[in-house]
Coordinates of C-alpha atoms in Angstrom, one line a residue:
Chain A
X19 CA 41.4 111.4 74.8
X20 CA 43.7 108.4 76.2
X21 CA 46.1 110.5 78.0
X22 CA 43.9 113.4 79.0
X23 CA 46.9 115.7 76.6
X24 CA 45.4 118.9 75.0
X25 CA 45.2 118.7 71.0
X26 CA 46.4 121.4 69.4
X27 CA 44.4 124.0 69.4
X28 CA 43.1 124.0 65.4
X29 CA 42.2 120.0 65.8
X30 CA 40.6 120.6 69.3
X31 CA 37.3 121.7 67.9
X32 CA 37.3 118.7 65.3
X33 CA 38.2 115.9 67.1
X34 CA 35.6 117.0 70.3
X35 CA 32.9 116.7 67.6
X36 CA 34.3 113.0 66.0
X37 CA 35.3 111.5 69.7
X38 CA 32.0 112.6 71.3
X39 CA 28.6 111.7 69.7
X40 CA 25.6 113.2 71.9
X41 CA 22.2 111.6 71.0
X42 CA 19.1 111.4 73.2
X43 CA 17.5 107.7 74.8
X44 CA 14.1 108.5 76.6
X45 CA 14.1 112.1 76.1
X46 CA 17.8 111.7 78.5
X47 CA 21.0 113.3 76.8
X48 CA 23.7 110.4 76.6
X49 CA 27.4 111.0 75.5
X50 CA 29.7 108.1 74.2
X51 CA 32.6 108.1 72.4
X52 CA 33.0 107.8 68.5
X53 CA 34.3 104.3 67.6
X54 CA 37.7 104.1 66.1
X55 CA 36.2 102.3 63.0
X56 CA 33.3 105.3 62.5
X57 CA 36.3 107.6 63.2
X58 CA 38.3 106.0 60.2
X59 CA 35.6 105.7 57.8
X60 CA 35.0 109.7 58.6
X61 CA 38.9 110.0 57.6
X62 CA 38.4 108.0 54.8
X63 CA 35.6 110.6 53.6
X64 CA 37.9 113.0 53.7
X65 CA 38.1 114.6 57.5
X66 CA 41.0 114.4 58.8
X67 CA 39.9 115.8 62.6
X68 CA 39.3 112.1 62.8
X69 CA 42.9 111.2 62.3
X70 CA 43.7 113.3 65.5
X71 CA 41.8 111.3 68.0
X72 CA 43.1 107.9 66.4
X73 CA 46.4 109.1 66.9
X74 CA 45.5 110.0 70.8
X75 CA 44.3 107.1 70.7
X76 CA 46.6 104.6 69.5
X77 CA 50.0 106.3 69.3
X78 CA 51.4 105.1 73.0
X79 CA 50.4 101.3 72.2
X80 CA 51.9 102.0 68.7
X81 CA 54.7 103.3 69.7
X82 CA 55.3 100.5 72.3
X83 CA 54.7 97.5 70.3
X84 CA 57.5 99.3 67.7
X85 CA 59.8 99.4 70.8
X86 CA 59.4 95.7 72.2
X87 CA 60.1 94.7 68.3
X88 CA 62.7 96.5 67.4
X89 CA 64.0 97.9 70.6
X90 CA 64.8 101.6 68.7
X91 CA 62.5 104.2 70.5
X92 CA 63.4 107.0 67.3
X93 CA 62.9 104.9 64.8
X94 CA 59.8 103.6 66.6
X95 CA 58.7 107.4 67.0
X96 CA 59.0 107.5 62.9
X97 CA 57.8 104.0 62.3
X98 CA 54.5 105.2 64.4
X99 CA 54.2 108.5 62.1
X100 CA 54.6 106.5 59.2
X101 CA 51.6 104.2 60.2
X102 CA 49.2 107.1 60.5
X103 CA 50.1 108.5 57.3
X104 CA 49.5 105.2 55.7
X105 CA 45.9 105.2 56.9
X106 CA 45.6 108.3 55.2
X107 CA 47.1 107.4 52.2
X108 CA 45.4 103.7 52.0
X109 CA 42.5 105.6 53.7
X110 CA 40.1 104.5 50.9
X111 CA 40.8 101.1 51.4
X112 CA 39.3 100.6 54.8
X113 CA 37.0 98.3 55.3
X114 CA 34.7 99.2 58.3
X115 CA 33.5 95.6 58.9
X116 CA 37.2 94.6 60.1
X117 CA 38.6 95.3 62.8
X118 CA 40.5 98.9 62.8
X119 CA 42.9 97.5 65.4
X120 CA 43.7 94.6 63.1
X121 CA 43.9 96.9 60.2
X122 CA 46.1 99.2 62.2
X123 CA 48.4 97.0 63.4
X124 CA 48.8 95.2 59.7
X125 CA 50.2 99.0 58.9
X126 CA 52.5 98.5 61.4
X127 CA 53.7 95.5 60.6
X128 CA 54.0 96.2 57.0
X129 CA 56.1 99.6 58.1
X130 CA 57.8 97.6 60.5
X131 CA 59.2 94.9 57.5
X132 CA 60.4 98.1 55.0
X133 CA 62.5 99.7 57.7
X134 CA 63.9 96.7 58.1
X135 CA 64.7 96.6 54.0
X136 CA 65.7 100.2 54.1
X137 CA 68.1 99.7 56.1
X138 CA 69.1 96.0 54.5
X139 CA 69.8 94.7 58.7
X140 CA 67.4 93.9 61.4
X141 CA 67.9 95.4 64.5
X142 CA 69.9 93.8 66.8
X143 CA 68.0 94.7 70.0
X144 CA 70.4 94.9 72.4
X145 CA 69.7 93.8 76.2
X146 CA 71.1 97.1 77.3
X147 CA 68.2 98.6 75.8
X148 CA 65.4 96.8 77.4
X149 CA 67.6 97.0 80.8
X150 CA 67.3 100.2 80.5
X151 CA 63.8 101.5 81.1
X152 CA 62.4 103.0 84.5
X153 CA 62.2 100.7 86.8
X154 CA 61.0 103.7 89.8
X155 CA 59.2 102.2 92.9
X156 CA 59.6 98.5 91.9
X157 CA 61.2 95.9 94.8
X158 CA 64.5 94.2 93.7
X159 CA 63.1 91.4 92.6
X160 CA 60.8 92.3 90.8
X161 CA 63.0 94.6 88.9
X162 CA 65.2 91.7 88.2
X163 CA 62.7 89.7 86.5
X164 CA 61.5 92.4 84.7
X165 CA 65.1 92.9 83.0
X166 CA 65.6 89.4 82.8
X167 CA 62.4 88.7 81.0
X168 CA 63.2 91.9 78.8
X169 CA 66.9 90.3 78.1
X170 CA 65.1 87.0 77.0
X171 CA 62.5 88.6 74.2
X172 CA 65.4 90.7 72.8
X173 CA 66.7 86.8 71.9
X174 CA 63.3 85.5 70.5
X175 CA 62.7 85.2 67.1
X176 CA 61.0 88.6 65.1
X177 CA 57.7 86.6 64.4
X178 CA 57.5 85.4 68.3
X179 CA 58.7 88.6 69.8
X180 CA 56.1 90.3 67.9
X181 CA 53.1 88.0 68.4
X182 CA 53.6 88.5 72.3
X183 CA 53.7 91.6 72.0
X184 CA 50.4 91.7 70.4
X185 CA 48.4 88.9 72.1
X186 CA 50.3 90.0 75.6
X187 CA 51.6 93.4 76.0
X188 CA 48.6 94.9 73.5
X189 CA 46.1 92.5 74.6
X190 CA 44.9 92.2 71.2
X191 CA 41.6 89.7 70.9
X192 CA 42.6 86.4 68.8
X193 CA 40.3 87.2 65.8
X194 CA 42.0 91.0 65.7
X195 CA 45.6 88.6 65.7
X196 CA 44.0 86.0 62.8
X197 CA 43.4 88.7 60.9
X198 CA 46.5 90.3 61.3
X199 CA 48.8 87.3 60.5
X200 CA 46.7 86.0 57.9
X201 CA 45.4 82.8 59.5
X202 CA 42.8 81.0 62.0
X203 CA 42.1 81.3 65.4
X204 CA 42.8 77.9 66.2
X205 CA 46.8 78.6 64.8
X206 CA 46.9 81.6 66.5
X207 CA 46.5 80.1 69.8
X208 CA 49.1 77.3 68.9
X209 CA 51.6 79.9 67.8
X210 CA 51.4 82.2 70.6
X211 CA 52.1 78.8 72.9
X212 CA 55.2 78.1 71.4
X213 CA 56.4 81.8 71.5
X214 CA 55.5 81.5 75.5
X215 CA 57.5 78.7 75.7
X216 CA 60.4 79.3 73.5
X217 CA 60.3 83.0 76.0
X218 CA 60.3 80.5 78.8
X219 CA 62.9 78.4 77.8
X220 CA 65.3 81.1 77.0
X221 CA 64.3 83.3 80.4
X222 CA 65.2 80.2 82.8
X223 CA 68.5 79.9 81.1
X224 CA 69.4 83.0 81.6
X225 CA 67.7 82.9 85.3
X226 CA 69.9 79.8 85.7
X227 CA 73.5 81.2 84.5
X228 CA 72.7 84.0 87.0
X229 CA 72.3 82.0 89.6
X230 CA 74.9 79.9 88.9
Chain B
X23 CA 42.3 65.3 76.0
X24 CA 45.8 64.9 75.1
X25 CA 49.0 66.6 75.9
X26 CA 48.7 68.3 72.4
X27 CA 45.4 69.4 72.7
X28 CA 45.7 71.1 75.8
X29 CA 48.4 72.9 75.1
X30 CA 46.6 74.8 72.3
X31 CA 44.7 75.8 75.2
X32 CA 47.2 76.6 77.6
X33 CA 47.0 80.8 76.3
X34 CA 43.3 80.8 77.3
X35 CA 43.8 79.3 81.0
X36 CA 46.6 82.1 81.6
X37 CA 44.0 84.7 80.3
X38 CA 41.3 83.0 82.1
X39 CA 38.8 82.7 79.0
X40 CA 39.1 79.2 78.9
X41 CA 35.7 77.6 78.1
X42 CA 36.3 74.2 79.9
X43 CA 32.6 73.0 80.6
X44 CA 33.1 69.5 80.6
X45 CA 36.1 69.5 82.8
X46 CA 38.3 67.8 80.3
X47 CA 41.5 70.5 80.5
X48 CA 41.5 70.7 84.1
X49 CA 41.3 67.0 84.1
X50 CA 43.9 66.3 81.8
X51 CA 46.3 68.5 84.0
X52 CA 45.3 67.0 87.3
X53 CA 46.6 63.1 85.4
X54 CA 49.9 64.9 83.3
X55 CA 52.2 65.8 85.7
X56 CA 54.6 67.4 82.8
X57 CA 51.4 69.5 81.3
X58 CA 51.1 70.6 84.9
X59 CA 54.5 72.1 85.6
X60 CA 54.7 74.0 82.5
X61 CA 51.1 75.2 82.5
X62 CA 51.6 76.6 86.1
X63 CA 55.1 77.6 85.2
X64 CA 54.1 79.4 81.7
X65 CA 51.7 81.3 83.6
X66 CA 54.0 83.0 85.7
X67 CA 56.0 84.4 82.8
X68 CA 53.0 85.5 81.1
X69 CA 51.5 87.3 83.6
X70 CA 54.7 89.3 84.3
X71 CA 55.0 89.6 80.7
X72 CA 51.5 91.3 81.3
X73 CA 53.2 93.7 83.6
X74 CA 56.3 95.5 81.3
X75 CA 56.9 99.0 82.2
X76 CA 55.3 101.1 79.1
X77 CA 57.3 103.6 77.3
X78 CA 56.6 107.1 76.9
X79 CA 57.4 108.4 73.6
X80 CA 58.6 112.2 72.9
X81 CA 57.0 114.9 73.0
X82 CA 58.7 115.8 70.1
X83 CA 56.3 112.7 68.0
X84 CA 53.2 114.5 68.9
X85 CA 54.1 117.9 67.8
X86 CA 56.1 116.6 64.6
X87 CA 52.9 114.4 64.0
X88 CA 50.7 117.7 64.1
X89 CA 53.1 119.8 61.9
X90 CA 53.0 116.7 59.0
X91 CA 49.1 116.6 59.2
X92 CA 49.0 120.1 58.9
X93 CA 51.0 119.9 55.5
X94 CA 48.5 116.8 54.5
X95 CA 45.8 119.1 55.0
X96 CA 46.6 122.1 53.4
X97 CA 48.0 119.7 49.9
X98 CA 44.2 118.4 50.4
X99 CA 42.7 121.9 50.8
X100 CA 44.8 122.9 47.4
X101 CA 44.0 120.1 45.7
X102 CA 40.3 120.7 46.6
X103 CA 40.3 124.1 44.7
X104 CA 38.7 124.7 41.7
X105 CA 41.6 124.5 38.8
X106 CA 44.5 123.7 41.5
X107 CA 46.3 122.2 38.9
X108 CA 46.8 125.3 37.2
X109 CA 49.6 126.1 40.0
X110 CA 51.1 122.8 39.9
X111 CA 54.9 123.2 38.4
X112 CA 54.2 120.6 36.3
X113 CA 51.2 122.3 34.6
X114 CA 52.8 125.3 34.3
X115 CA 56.0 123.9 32.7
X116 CA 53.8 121.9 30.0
X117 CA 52.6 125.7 29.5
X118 CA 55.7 127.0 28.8
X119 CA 56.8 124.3 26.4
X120 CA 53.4 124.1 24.3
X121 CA 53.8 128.2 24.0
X122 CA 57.6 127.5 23.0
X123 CA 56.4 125.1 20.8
X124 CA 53.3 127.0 19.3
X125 CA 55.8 130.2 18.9
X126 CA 58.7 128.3 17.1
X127 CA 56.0 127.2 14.6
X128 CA 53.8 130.4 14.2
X129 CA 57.7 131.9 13.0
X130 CA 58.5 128.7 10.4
X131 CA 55.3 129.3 9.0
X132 CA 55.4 133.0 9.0
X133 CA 58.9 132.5 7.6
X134 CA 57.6 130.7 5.1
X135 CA 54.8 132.7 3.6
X136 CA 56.6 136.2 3.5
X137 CA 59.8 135.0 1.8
X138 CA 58.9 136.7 -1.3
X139 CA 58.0 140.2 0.5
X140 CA 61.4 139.7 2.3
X141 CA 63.2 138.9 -1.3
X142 CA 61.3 141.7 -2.3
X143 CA 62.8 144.5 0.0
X144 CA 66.3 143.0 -0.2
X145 CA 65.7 143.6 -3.7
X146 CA 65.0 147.1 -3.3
X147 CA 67.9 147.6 -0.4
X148 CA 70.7 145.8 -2.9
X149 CA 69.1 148.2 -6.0
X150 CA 69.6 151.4 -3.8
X151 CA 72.9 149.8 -2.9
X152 CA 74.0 149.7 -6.5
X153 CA 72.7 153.1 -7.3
X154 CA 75.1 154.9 -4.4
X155 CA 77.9 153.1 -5.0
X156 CA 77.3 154.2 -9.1
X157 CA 77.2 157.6 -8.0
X158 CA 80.2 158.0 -5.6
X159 CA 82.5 156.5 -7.8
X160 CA 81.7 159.3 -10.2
X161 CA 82.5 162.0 -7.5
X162 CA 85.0 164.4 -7.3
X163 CA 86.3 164.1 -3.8
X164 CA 88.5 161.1 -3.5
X165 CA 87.3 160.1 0.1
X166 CA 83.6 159.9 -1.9
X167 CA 84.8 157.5 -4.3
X168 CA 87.1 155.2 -1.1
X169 CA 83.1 155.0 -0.2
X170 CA 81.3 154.9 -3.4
X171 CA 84.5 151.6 -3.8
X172 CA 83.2 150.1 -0.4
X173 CA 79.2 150.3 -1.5
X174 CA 80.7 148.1 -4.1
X175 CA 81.3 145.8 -1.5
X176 CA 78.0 144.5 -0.9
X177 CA 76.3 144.5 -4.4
X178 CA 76.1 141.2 -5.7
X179 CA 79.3 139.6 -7.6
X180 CA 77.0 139.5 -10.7
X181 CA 76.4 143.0 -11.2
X182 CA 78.2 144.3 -14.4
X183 CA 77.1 147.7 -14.0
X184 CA 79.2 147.8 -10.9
X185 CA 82.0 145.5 -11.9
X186 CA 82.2 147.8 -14.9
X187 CA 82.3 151.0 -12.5
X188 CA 84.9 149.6 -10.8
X189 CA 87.6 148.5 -13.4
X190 CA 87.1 151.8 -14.6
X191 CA 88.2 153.3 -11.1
X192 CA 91.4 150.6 -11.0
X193 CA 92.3 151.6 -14.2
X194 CA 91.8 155.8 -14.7
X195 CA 91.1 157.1 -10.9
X196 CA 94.2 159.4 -10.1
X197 CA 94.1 158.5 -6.7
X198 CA 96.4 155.8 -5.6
X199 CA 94.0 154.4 -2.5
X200 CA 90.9 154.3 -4.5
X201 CA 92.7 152.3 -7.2
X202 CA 94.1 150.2 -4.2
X203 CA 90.3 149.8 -2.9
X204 CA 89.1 148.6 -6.3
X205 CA 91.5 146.2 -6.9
X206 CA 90.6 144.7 -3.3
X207 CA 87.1 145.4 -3.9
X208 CA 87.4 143.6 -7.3
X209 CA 88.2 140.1 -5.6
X210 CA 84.4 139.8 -4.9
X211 CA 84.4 139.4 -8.6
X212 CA 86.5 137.0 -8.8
X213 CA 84.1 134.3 -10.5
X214 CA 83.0 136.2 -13.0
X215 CA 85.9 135.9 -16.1
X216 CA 85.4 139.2 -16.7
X217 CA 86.3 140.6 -13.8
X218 CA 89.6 138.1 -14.3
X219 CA 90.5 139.5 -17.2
X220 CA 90.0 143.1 -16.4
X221 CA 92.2 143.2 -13.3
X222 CA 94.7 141.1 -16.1
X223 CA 94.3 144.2 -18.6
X224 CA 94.5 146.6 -15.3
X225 CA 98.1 146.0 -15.1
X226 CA 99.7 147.3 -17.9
X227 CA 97.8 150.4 -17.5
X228 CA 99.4 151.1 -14.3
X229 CA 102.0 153.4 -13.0
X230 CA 101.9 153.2 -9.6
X231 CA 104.0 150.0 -7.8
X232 CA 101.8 149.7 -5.3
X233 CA 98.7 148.7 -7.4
X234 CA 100.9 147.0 -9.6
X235 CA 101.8 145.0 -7.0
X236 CA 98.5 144.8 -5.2
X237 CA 97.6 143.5 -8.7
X238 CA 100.6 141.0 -8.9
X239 CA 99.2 139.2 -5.6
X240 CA 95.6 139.2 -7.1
X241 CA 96.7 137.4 -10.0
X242 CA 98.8 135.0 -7.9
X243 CA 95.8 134.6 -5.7
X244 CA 93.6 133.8 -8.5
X245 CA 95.9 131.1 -10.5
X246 CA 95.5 133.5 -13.6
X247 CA 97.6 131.4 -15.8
X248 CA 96.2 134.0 -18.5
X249 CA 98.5 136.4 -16.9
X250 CA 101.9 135.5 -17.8
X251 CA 102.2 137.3 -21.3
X252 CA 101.2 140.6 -19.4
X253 CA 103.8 139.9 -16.7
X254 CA 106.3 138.8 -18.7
X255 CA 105.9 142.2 -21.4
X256 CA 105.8 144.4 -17.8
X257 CA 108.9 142.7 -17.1
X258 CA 110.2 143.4 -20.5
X259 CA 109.5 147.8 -19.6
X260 CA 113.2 149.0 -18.5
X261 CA 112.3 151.6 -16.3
X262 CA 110.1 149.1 -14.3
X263 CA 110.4 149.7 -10.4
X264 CA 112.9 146.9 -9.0
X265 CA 110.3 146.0 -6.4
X266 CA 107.4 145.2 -8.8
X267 CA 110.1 143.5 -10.6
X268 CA 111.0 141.1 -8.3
X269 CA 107.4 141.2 -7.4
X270 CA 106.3 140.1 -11.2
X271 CA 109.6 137.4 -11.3
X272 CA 108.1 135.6 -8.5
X273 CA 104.6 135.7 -9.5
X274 CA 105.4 134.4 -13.1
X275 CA 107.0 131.5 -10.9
X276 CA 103.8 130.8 -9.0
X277 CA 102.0 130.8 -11.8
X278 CA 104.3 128.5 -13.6

């Protein structure tokens, strides 16, 4: 369990027995954890104790790569509930040979786009928004970039903003991002330069009208 | 290498999994000055992009996400009875319209096959009709021939044996309301030509202005143009009452 938070009680007993397997190696007891993709196919039979630790899980990245696109944390909270329920409601089409990050995140995506038609506007993420998260023990400086940097990805482009956020801020792996996005590894990379450097170039402008 | 082929690997030297065996990336930065610079300058801005405060979400998400898989699972759990669909609203309201339906047609076709049972009894119910108001118009007691006059009522127009009764009432019954009644009664006879003609014949027999006149207005009402020799020889009686008079002038207009 990610956060070390107590399920409630009714899922406790269910997701103990997805997240934990016990088996035996040389007559020794071992204990590991359920992977997310045998977790998912055990919700795509039909259990849905498994959907409970994928949310413990995942909902905190989730919910954080919803905020650093769209810079909304409520509708990020819904957009994050509306991602789990689409794996249960596309749960038969997983496919446990992919990646469930990959397949996660494509939810996300997808969720991410028909908020933005619901509501026939993208959000405008404002830079009070990102400038104002918790900054607690953090020098000056260091707090400065931080909002600066934060100011500067609220101007990217969507599809930049949100391939940092995946390659960078969730550390996904570049296949998990191929597959994702639709395309190669080789494009991936090249993308994810350019959104580096369009950042950069935006974040030094703004470094330099402040110290100008 | 070129310029454009190491920047395509620029995002694996800042994550350090560069594979750069052969030396050629490092190489290619130690000659390019400008691939330098932004290499080195990139990588500062994408390890602090590493470094972004995480957001907590509400508690509010977990708990709301718990309450709406709760719901999921119970739908599941009913749908996983046996015959579940038998509570589903929209079974039960196909129920109710194939029993509407299967009811509305079980009484066409019951309709339909005891007309003549139904014809039958109404028969028997306009006989006994008939037969009472026969009778009461024969009675004694005025008040039993007023109701014996309002039997007449709903026999059929067609009946002679009632029409008969009844122009007999109009023109010997000594009572002045139960001649009234019969005339009245007598315009459900109206098709019939004889009953025309009798309430024509009815009025010379009369003494009493108030069925003379009630049978004035009948005539009127009827367009009996075979009228006017009667009206005109009642008009022709000296002693005749100067309301029915005036009563028999106009009608012999209308009917003109």
């Amino acid at each position: 369990m990610g956060q070390g938070r107590a399920l409630p009680g009714e899922w406790q007993g269910m997701a103990l027995l997805h997240s934990v397997t016990f088996g035996y190696a040389a007559g020794i007891p071992i204990v590991y954890e359920a992977s997310d993709s045998s977790l998912m196919q055990a919700v795509r039979d039909g259990d849905l104790g498994g959907l409970a630790v994928l949310f413990e899980r995942h909902h905190r990245p989730l919910f954080n790569y919803f905020v650093h696109v769209n810079g909304n944390r409520e509708l990020s909270e819904d957009l994050v509930q509306d991602v789990f329920f689409r794996m249960l409601k596309y749960r038969k089409s997983y496919q446990p040979e992919r990646s469930f990050t990959a397949w996660m995140y494509q939810i996300a995506r997808n969720a991410h786009v028909d908020s933005i038609g619901k509501r026939k506007f993208e959000v405008e993420i404002g830079d009070r928004e990102f400038a104002s998260t918790n900054m607690m023990d953090e020098n000056l400086k260091r707090k400065q970039e931080v909002a600066l940097l934060k100011r500067a990805m609220a101007r990217l482009p969507l599809e930049k903003r949100e391939l940092l956020v995946l390659s960078r801020y969730q550390n996904l792996k570049y296949e998990e991002i191929a597959g994702i996005l639709g395309c190669d590894i080789g494009a991936v990379k090249v993308r994810v330069y350019r959104a580096v450097r369009a950042l950069g170039q935006i974040y030094f402008e703004l470094a330099g009208e402040k110290a100008s | 290498m070129n310029c454009e082929q190491a920047r395509t690997q620029f995002v694996d030297y800042w994550r350090g999994t560069l594979e750069d065996s052969a030396g050629e990336f490092r190489t290619h930065l130690g000659s390019c000055e400008r691939c330098r610079a932004e290499a080195e300058e990139l990588k500062d801005l994408w390890g602090t992009l590493g470094t972004l405060p995480e957001e907590d979400p509400s508690m509010g998400m977990r708990v709301r996400f718990y309450d709406a898989l709760r719901t999921w699972r119970q739908q599941e759990a009913q749908r996983r009875q046996p015959l579940w669909w038998l509570r589903h609203p929209a079974f039960q309201a196909a129920c109710a319209v194939l029993i509407l339906a299967v009811g509305v047609g079980t009484g066409y076709l019951v309709r339909g096959r005891d007309s003549t049972e139904v014809s039958q009894l109404r028969g028997e119910v306009y006989n006994m009709r008939q037969l009472v108001a026969l009778s009461l118009l024969q009675q004694q007691s005025a008040s039993d021939r007023l109701r014996g006059v309002n039997f007449a009522y709903h026999v059929e127009q067609s009946d002679p044996q009632v029409l008969g009764a009844l122009l007999t009432t109009v023109n010997h019954d000594p009572s002045v309301n139960v001649r009234l009644a019969a005339v009245d009664a007598l315009r459900n006879f109206s098709d019939s030509p004889v009953g025309r003609k009798g309430v024509v014949q009815a009025l010379a027999k009369q003494d009493s202005p108030l069925v003379q006149i009630a049978i004035l207005d009948q005539i009127v009402e009827l367009h009996e143009k075979s009228a006017v020799p009667d009206i005109q020889f009642l008009l022709s009686v000296q002693s005749l009452n100067p309301d029915v008079r005036q009563r028999a002038q106009w009608a012999l207009k209308q009917l003109q």
